[in-house]
Short mmCIF file of N, CA and C in Angstrom, two decimals:
data_model
loop_
_atom_site.label_atom_id
_atom_site.label_comp_id
_atom_site.label_asym_id
_atom_site.label_seq_id
_atom_site.Cartn_x
_atom_site.Cartn_y
_atom_site.Cartn_z
N UNK A 21 2.13 -29.21 11.25
CA UNK A 21 1.00 -28.87 12.10
C UNK A 21 0.97 -27.37 12.40
N UNK A 22 2.12 -26.79 12.73
CA UNK A 22 2.15 -25.37 13.07
C UNK A 22 1.80 -24.48 11.88
N UNK A 23 2.11 -24.94 10.67
CA UNK A 23 1.75 -24.14 9.49
C UNK A 23 0.24 -24.12 9.29
N UNK A 24 -0.45 -25.20 9.62
CA UNK A 24 -1.90 -25.25 9.51
C UNK A 24 -2.53 -24.27 10.51
N UNK A 25 -2.01 -24.26 11.73
CA UNK A 25 -2.51 -23.33 12.75
C UNK A 25 -2.27 -21.90 12.31
N UNK A 26 -1.10 -21.62 11.74
CA UNK A 26 -0.77 -20.27 11.28
C UNK A 26 -1.72 -19.82 10.18
N UNK A 27 -2.09 -20.71 9.29
CA UNK A 27 -3.02 -20.38 8.21
C UNK A 27 -4.37 -19.99 8.79
N UNK A 28 -4.85 -20.76 9.78
CA UNK A 28 -6.13 -20.42 10.42
C UNK A 28 -6.05 -19.09 11.16
N UNK A 29 -4.94 -18.81 11.81
CA UNK A 29 -4.77 -17.54 12.50
C UNK A 29 -4.77 -16.38 11.52
N UNK A 30 -4.06 -16.53 10.41
CA UNK A 30 -4.02 -15.48 9.40
C UNK A 30 -5.38 -15.28 8.77
N UNK A 31 -6.11 -16.36 8.54
CA UNK A 31 -7.45 -16.24 7.98
C UNK A 31 -8.35 -15.48 8.93
N UNK A 32 -8.21 -15.73 10.24
CA UNK A 32 -9.00 -15.00 11.23
C UNK A 32 -8.66 -13.52 11.23
N UNK A 33 -7.39 -13.17 11.10
CA UNK A 33 -6.98 -11.77 11.06
C UNK A 33 -7.54 -11.08 9.83
N UNK A 34 -7.50 -11.77 8.71
CA UNK A 34 -8.02 -11.18 7.48
C UNK A 34 -9.51 -10.90 7.61
N UNK A 35 -10.22 -11.83 8.20
CA UNK A 35 -11.64 -11.65 8.38
C UNK A 35 -11.92 -10.46 9.30
N UNK A 36 -11.15 -10.34 10.37
CA UNK A 36 -11.30 -9.22 11.30
C UNK A 36 -10.97 -7.91 10.60
N UNK A 37 -9.92 -7.90 9.82
CA UNK A 37 -9.54 -6.69 9.07
C UNK A 37 -10.62 -6.33 8.07
N UNK A 38 -11.21 -7.33 7.44
CA UNK A 38 -12.28 -7.07 6.47
C UNK A 38 -13.48 -6.42 7.14
N UNK A 39 -13.84 -6.90 8.33
CA UNK A 39 -14.96 -6.32 9.06
C UNK A 39 -14.69 -4.87 9.42
N UNK A 40 -13.50 -4.61 9.93
CA UNK A 40 -13.14 -3.24 10.31
C UNK A 40 -13.11 -2.35 9.08
N UNK A 41 -12.52 -2.83 8.00
CA UNK A 41 -12.46 -2.06 6.76
C UNK A 41 -13.85 -1.72 6.26
N UNK A 42 -14.75 -2.68 6.29
CA UNK A 42 -16.13 -2.45 5.86
C UNK A 42 -16.78 -1.38 6.74
N UNK A 43 -16.60 -1.49 8.05
CA UNK A 43 -17.21 -0.53 8.97
C UNK A 43 -16.65 0.88 8.79
N UNK A 44 -15.34 0.99 8.53
CA UNK A 44 -14.74 2.30 8.27
C UNK A 44 -15.32 2.89 6.99
N UNK A 45 -15.47 2.07 5.96
CA UNK A 45 -16.06 2.53 4.70
C UNK A 45 -17.49 3.00 4.91
N UNK A 46 -18.25 2.27 5.71
CA UNK A 46 -19.63 2.68 6.00
C UNK A 46 -19.67 4.03 6.72
N UNK A 47 -18.79 4.22 7.69
CA UNK A 47 -18.72 5.49 8.40
C UNK A 47 -18.39 6.63 7.44
N UNK A 48 -17.46 6.39 6.54
CA UNK A 48 -17.08 7.42 5.56
C UNK A 48 -18.24 7.71 4.62
N UNK A 49 -18.93 6.68 4.16
CA UNK A 49 -20.07 6.88 3.26
C UNK A 49 -21.25 7.56 3.95
N UNK A 50 -21.26 7.54 5.26
CA UNK A 50 -22.30 8.23 6.03
C UNK A 50 -21.82 9.61 6.49
N UNK A 51 -20.73 10.10 5.90
CA UNK A 51 -20.19 11.44 6.16
C UNK A 51 -19.75 11.63 7.60
N UNK A 52 -19.22 10.58 8.22
CA UNK A 52 -18.73 10.66 9.59
C UNK A 52 -17.21 10.68 9.67
N UNK A 53 -16.53 10.70 8.54
CA UNK A 53 -15.07 10.66 8.50
C UNK A 53 -14.57 11.81 7.62
N UNK A 54 -13.61 12.56 8.13
CA UNK A 54 -13.00 13.61 7.32
C UNK A 54 -11.92 12.98 6.45
N UNK A 55 -12.03 13.21 5.14
CA UNK A 55 -11.09 12.63 4.18
C UNK A 55 -10.57 13.72 3.25
N UNK A 56 -9.50 13.36 2.57
CA UNK A 56 -8.97 14.21 1.51
C UNK A 56 -8.84 13.34 0.26
N UNK A 57 -9.34 13.88 -0.86
CA UNK A 57 -9.17 13.23 -2.16
C UNK A 57 -8.35 14.18 -3.01
N UNK A 58 -7.26 13.67 -3.54
CA UNK A 58 -6.41 14.47 -4.42
C UNK A 58 -6.33 13.79 -5.77
N UNK A 59 -6.56 14.57 -6.82
CA UNK A 59 -6.40 14.11 -8.20
C UNK A 59 -5.05 14.64 -8.66
N UNK A 60 -4.17 13.73 -9.04
CA UNK A 60 -2.79 14.09 -9.38
C UNK A 60 -2.54 13.84 -10.86
N UNK A 61 -1.96 14.85 -11.52
CA UNK A 61 -1.53 14.70 -12.91
C UNK A 61 -0.23 13.91 -12.89
N UNK A 62 -0.23 12.72 -13.51
CA UNK A 62 0.95 11.86 -13.46
C UNK A 62 2.07 12.34 -14.38
N UNK A 63 1.78 13.24 -15.30
CA UNK A 63 2.83 13.83 -16.14
C UNK A 63 3.63 14.88 -15.37
N UNK A 64 2.91 15.71 -14.63
CA UNK A 64 3.55 16.84 -13.97
C UNK A 64 3.74 16.63 -12.47
N UNK A 65 3.15 15.59 -11.90
CA UNK A 65 3.17 15.33 -10.46
C UNK A 65 2.51 16.44 -9.66
N UNK A 66 1.63 17.18 -10.28
CA UNK A 66 0.93 18.28 -9.61
C UNK A 66 -0.49 17.85 -9.25
N UNK A 67 -0.95 18.32 -8.09
CA UNK A 67 -2.34 18.08 -7.70
C UNK A 67 -3.21 19.01 -8.52
N UNK A 68 -4.17 18.45 -9.25
CA UNK A 68 -5.06 19.24 -10.09
C UNK A 68 -6.38 19.57 -9.41
N UNK A 69 -6.79 18.73 -8.48
CA UNK A 69 -8.08 18.90 -7.84
C UNK A 69 -7.99 18.26 -6.46
N UNK A 70 -8.59 18.91 -5.48
CA UNK A 70 -8.54 18.36 -4.13
C UNK A 70 -9.84 18.67 -3.41
N UNK A 71 -10.35 17.71 -2.67
CA UNK A 71 -11.53 17.89 -1.85
C UNK A 71 -11.17 17.41 -0.45
N UNK A 72 -11.48 18.23 0.55
CA UNK A 72 -11.25 17.86 1.94
C UNK A 72 -12.55 18.08 2.70
N UNK A 73 -12.97 17.10 3.45
CA UNK A 73 -14.18 17.24 4.25
C UNK A 73 -14.83 15.90 4.50
N UNK A 74 -16.06 15.97 4.89
CA UNK A 74 -16.84 14.75 5.13
C UNK A 74 -17.41 14.31 3.79
N UNK A 75 -16.72 13.37 3.17
CA UNK A 75 -17.04 13.00 1.80
C UNK A 75 -17.18 11.49 1.64
N UNK A 76 -17.99 11.14 0.66
CA UNK A 76 -18.14 9.76 0.22
C UNK A 76 -17.53 9.68 -1.17
N UNK A 77 -16.79 8.62 -1.42
CA UNK A 77 -16.11 8.46 -2.70
C UNK A 77 -16.56 7.15 -3.33
N UNK A 78 -17.07 7.25 -4.56
CA UNK A 78 -17.48 6.06 -5.31
C UNK A 78 -16.44 5.79 -6.39
N UNK A 79 -15.78 4.65 -6.29
CA UNK A 79 -14.74 4.27 -7.24
C UNK A 79 -15.16 3.11 -8.13
N UNK A 80 -16.46 2.81 -8.16
CA UNK A 80 -16.92 1.63 -8.89
C UNK A 80 -16.80 1.75 -10.40
N UNK A 81 -16.80 2.97 -10.93
CA UNK A 81 -16.67 3.19 -12.37
C UNK A 81 -15.20 3.49 -12.67
N UNK A 82 -14.59 2.71 -13.53
CA UNK A 82 -13.16 2.88 -13.84
C UNK A 82 -12.87 4.14 -14.64
N UNK A 83 -13.91 4.78 -15.21
CA UNK A 83 -13.68 5.97 -16.03
C UNK A 83 -13.93 7.28 -15.29
N UNK A 84 -14.55 7.19 -14.10
CA UNK A 84 -14.81 8.42 -13.37
C UNK A 84 -14.82 8.15 -11.87
N UNK A 85 -14.56 9.19 -11.15
CA UNK A 85 -14.61 9.17 -9.70
C UNK A 85 -15.76 10.06 -9.28
N UNK A 86 -16.62 9.56 -8.40
CA UNK A 86 -17.77 10.34 -7.94
C UNK A 86 -17.54 10.68 -6.47
N UNK A 87 -17.53 11.97 -6.19
CA UNK A 87 -17.32 12.45 -4.82
C UNK A 87 -18.56 13.22 -4.39
N UNK A 88 -19.11 12.85 -3.25
CA UNK A 88 -20.23 13.59 -2.67
C UNK A 88 -19.76 14.13 -1.33
N UNK A 89 -19.87 15.44 -1.17
CA UNK A 89 -19.42 16.10 0.06
C UNK A 89 -20.62 16.65 0.82
N UNK A 90 -20.60 16.47 2.12
CA UNK A 90 -21.60 17.10 2.98
C UNK A 90 -21.02 18.43 3.42
N UNK A 91 -21.61 19.53 2.96
CA UNK A 91 -21.05 20.86 3.23
C UNK A 91 -21.64 21.50 4.48
N UNK A 92 -22.82 21.10 4.83
CA UNK A 92 -23.46 21.45 6.10
C UNK A 92 -24.58 20.45 6.29
N UNK A 93 -25.27 20.51 7.40
CA UNK A 93 -26.29 19.51 7.69
C UNK A 93 -27.31 19.41 6.55
N UNK A 94 -27.35 18.21 5.97
CA UNK A 94 -28.28 17.88 4.88
C UNK A 94 -28.09 18.72 3.61
N UNK A 95 -26.89 19.25 3.41
CA UNK A 95 -26.54 19.97 2.18
C UNK A 95 -25.34 19.24 1.57
N UNK A 96 -25.48 18.84 0.31
CA UNK A 96 -24.46 18.01 -0.34
C UNK A 96 -24.06 18.61 -1.68
N UNK A 97 -22.81 18.38 -2.06
CA UNK A 97 -22.31 18.77 -3.38
C UNK A 97 -21.68 17.53 -4.01
N UNK A 98 -21.92 17.37 -5.31
CA UNK A 98 -21.42 16.21 -6.03
C UNK A 98 -20.38 16.65 -7.06
N UNK A 99 -19.27 15.92 -7.10
CA UNK A 99 -18.20 16.20 -8.06
C UNK A 99 -17.93 14.93 -8.86
N UNK A 100 -17.82 15.09 -10.18
CA UNK A 100 -17.46 13.98 -11.07
C UNK A 100 -16.09 14.28 -11.67
N UNK A 101 -15.17 13.35 -11.52
CA UNK A 101 -13.82 13.53 -12.06
C UNK A 101 -13.58 12.45 -13.11
N UNK A 102 -13.26 12.89 -14.31
CA UNK A 102 -12.94 11.97 -15.39
C UNK A 102 -11.55 11.38 -15.14
N UNK A 103 -11.43 10.07 -15.16
CA UNK A 103 -10.15 9.41 -14.97
C UNK A 103 -9.55 9.07 -16.33
N UNK A 104 -8.30 9.46 -16.52
CA UNK A 104 -7.61 9.23 -17.79
C UNK A 104 -6.29 8.49 -17.53
N UNK A 105 -5.54 8.27 -18.60
CA UNK A 105 -4.21 7.67 -18.45
C UNK A 105 -3.23 8.61 -17.75
N UNK A 106 -3.59 9.89 -17.67
CA UNK A 106 -2.66 10.89 -17.15
C UNK A 106 -3.03 11.45 -15.79
N UNK A 107 -3.97 10.79 -15.11
CA UNK A 107 -4.24 11.23 -13.75
C UNK A 107 -4.48 10.02 -12.85
N UNK A 108 -4.36 10.25 -11.57
CA UNK A 108 -4.62 9.23 -10.57
C UNK A 108 -5.22 9.92 -9.36
N UNK A 109 -5.78 9.15 -8.45
CA UNK A 109 -6.35 9.75 -7.26
C UNK A 109 -5.85 9.04 -6.01
N UNK A 110 -5.88 9.79 -4.92
CA UNK A 110 -5.53 9.26 -3.61
C UNK A 110 -6.64 9.68 -2.66
N UNK A 111 -7.17 8.73 -1.90
CA UNK A 111 -8.16 9.03 -0.88
C UNK A 111 -7.49 8.79 0.46
N UNK A 112 -7.48 9.83 1.28
CA UNK A 112 -6.79 9.77 2.56
C UNK A 112 -7.76 10.04 3.70
N UNK A 113 -7.73 9.19 4.70
CA UNK A 113 -8.53 9.38 5.90
C UNK A 113 -7.74 10.27 6.84
N UNK A 114 -8.25 11.46 7.14
CA UNK A 114 -7.49 12.44 7.91
C UNK A 114 -7.64 12.31 9.42
N UNK A 115 -8.76 11.82 9.89
CA UNK A 115 -9.00 11.76 11.32
C UNK A 115 -9.05 10.35 11.89
N UNK A 116 -9.29 9.38 11.06
CA UNK A 116 -9.50 8.03 11.56
C UNK A 116 -10.96 7.86 11.95
N UNK A 117 -11.38 6.65 12.04
CA UNK A 117 -12.77 6.36 12.39
C UNK A 117 -12.78 5.38 13.55
N UNK A 118 -13.59 5.69 14.53
CA UNK A 118 -13.75 4.78 15.65
C UNK A 118 -14.93 3.88 15.30
N UNK A 119 -14.64 2.63 15.01
CA UNK A 119 -15.68 1.69 14.62
C UNK A 119 -15.62 0.46 15.50
N UNK A 120 -16.71 -0.24 15.52
CA UNK A 120 -16.82 -1.46 16.29
C UNK A 120 -16.77 -2.63 15.33
N UNK A 121 -15.78 -3.50 15.50
CA UNK A 121 -15.67 -4.64 14.59
C UNK A 121 -16.79 -5.64 14.80
N UNK A 122 -17.54 -5.48 15.89
CA UNK A 122 -18.65 -6.38 16.18
C UNK A 122 -20.00 -5.77 15.81
N UNK A 123 -19.98 -4.64 15.14
CA UNK A 123 -21.22 -3.96 14.80
C UNK A 123 -22.13 -4.89 13.99
N UNK A 124 -23.35 -4.92 14.40
CA UNK A 124 -24.34 -5.74 13.74
C UNK A 124 -25.60 -4.90 13.62
N UNK A 125 -26.16 -4.85 12.44
CA UNK A 125 -27.31 -3.99 12.22
C UNK A 125 -28.34 -4.72 11.38
N UNK A 126 -29.58 -4.60 11.79
CA UNK A 126 -30.69 -5.15 11.02
C UNK A 126 -31.62 -4.00 10.73
N UNK A 127 -31.97 -3.80 9.48
CA UNK A 127 -32.88 -2.72 9.08
C UNK A 127 -34.14 -3.32 8.50
N UNK A 128 -35.27 -2.83 9.00
CA UNK A 128 -36.55 -3.23 8.45
C UNK A 128 -37.17 -2.03 7.75
N UNK A 129 -37.71 -2.27 6.61
CA UNK A 129 -38.41 -1.23 5.89
C UNK A 129 -39.87 -1.32 6.28
N UNK A 130 -40.40 -0.30 6.98
CA UNK A 130 -41.77 -0.38 7.52
C UNK A 130 -42.82 -0.73 6.47
N UNK A 131 -42.63 -0.27 5.25
CA UNK A 131 -43.63 -0.53 4.22
C UNK A 131 -43.66 -1.98 3.78
N UNK A 132 -42.62 -2.75 4.11
CA UNK A 132 -42.61 -4.15 3.66
C UNK A 132 -42.94 -5.14 4.77
N UNK A 133 -43.24 -4.65 5.96
CA UNK A 133 -43.57 -5.55 7.08
C UNK A 133 -45.05 -5.89 7.03
N UNK A 134 -45.33 -7.18 7.06
CA UNK A 134 -46.71 -7.66 7.07
C UNK A 134 -47.13 -7.81 8.53
N UNK A 135 -48.20 -7.16 8.94
CA UNK A 135 -48.62 -7.27 10.34
C UNK A 135 -49.07 -8.68 10.70
N UNK A 136 -48.82 -9.07 11.94
CA UNK A 136 -49.28 -10.36 12.42
C UNK A 136 -49.57 -10.25 13.91
N UNK A 137 -50.30 -11.20 14.43
CA UNK A 137 -50.69 -11.19 15.83
C UNK A 137 -50.09 -12.40 16.53
N UNK A 138 -49.49 -12.16 17.68
CA UNK A 138 -48.96 -13.24 18.50
C UNK A 138 -50.01 -13.63 19.53
N UNK A 139 -50.23 -14.89 19.66
CA UNK A 139 -51.17 -15.37 20.68
C UNK A 139 -50.46 -16.36 21.57
N UNK A 140 -50.88 -16.38 22.82
CA UNK A 140 -50.27 -17.27 23.79
C UNK A 140 -51.19 -18.46 23.99
N UNK A 141 -50.64 -19.67 23.85
CA UNK A 141 -51.42 -20.88 24.08
C UNK A 141 -51.21 -21.32 25.52
N UNK A 142 -52.32 -21.65 26.18
CA UNK A 142 -52.22 -22.14 27.55
C UNK A 142 -52.26 -23.64 27.62
#
């Protein structure tokens, strides 16, 4: 019986961690988190490229890393790094992010809302 309870408790923790992780990622992608990305040559153990600042990192493509940095208000720079057998990357959160695990957001796109009228029946 206690093992079943422990499994449910661990599942709850994982879900909570997933929510927080998602929210931290969203904050970083919105340029609210200072991060460092280092590209390391695995042959020489030397850092070949480094970006520090308010950056978003896209790791969805296994052959390249896409880094977008906000350099000042509404000014962005994009960096593409080719990933090979001889390099690796590390993304480090330097400041931490204050996020709400209960954050809930609904976004409506004004152009897709169909107008309607509410009437009160007596």
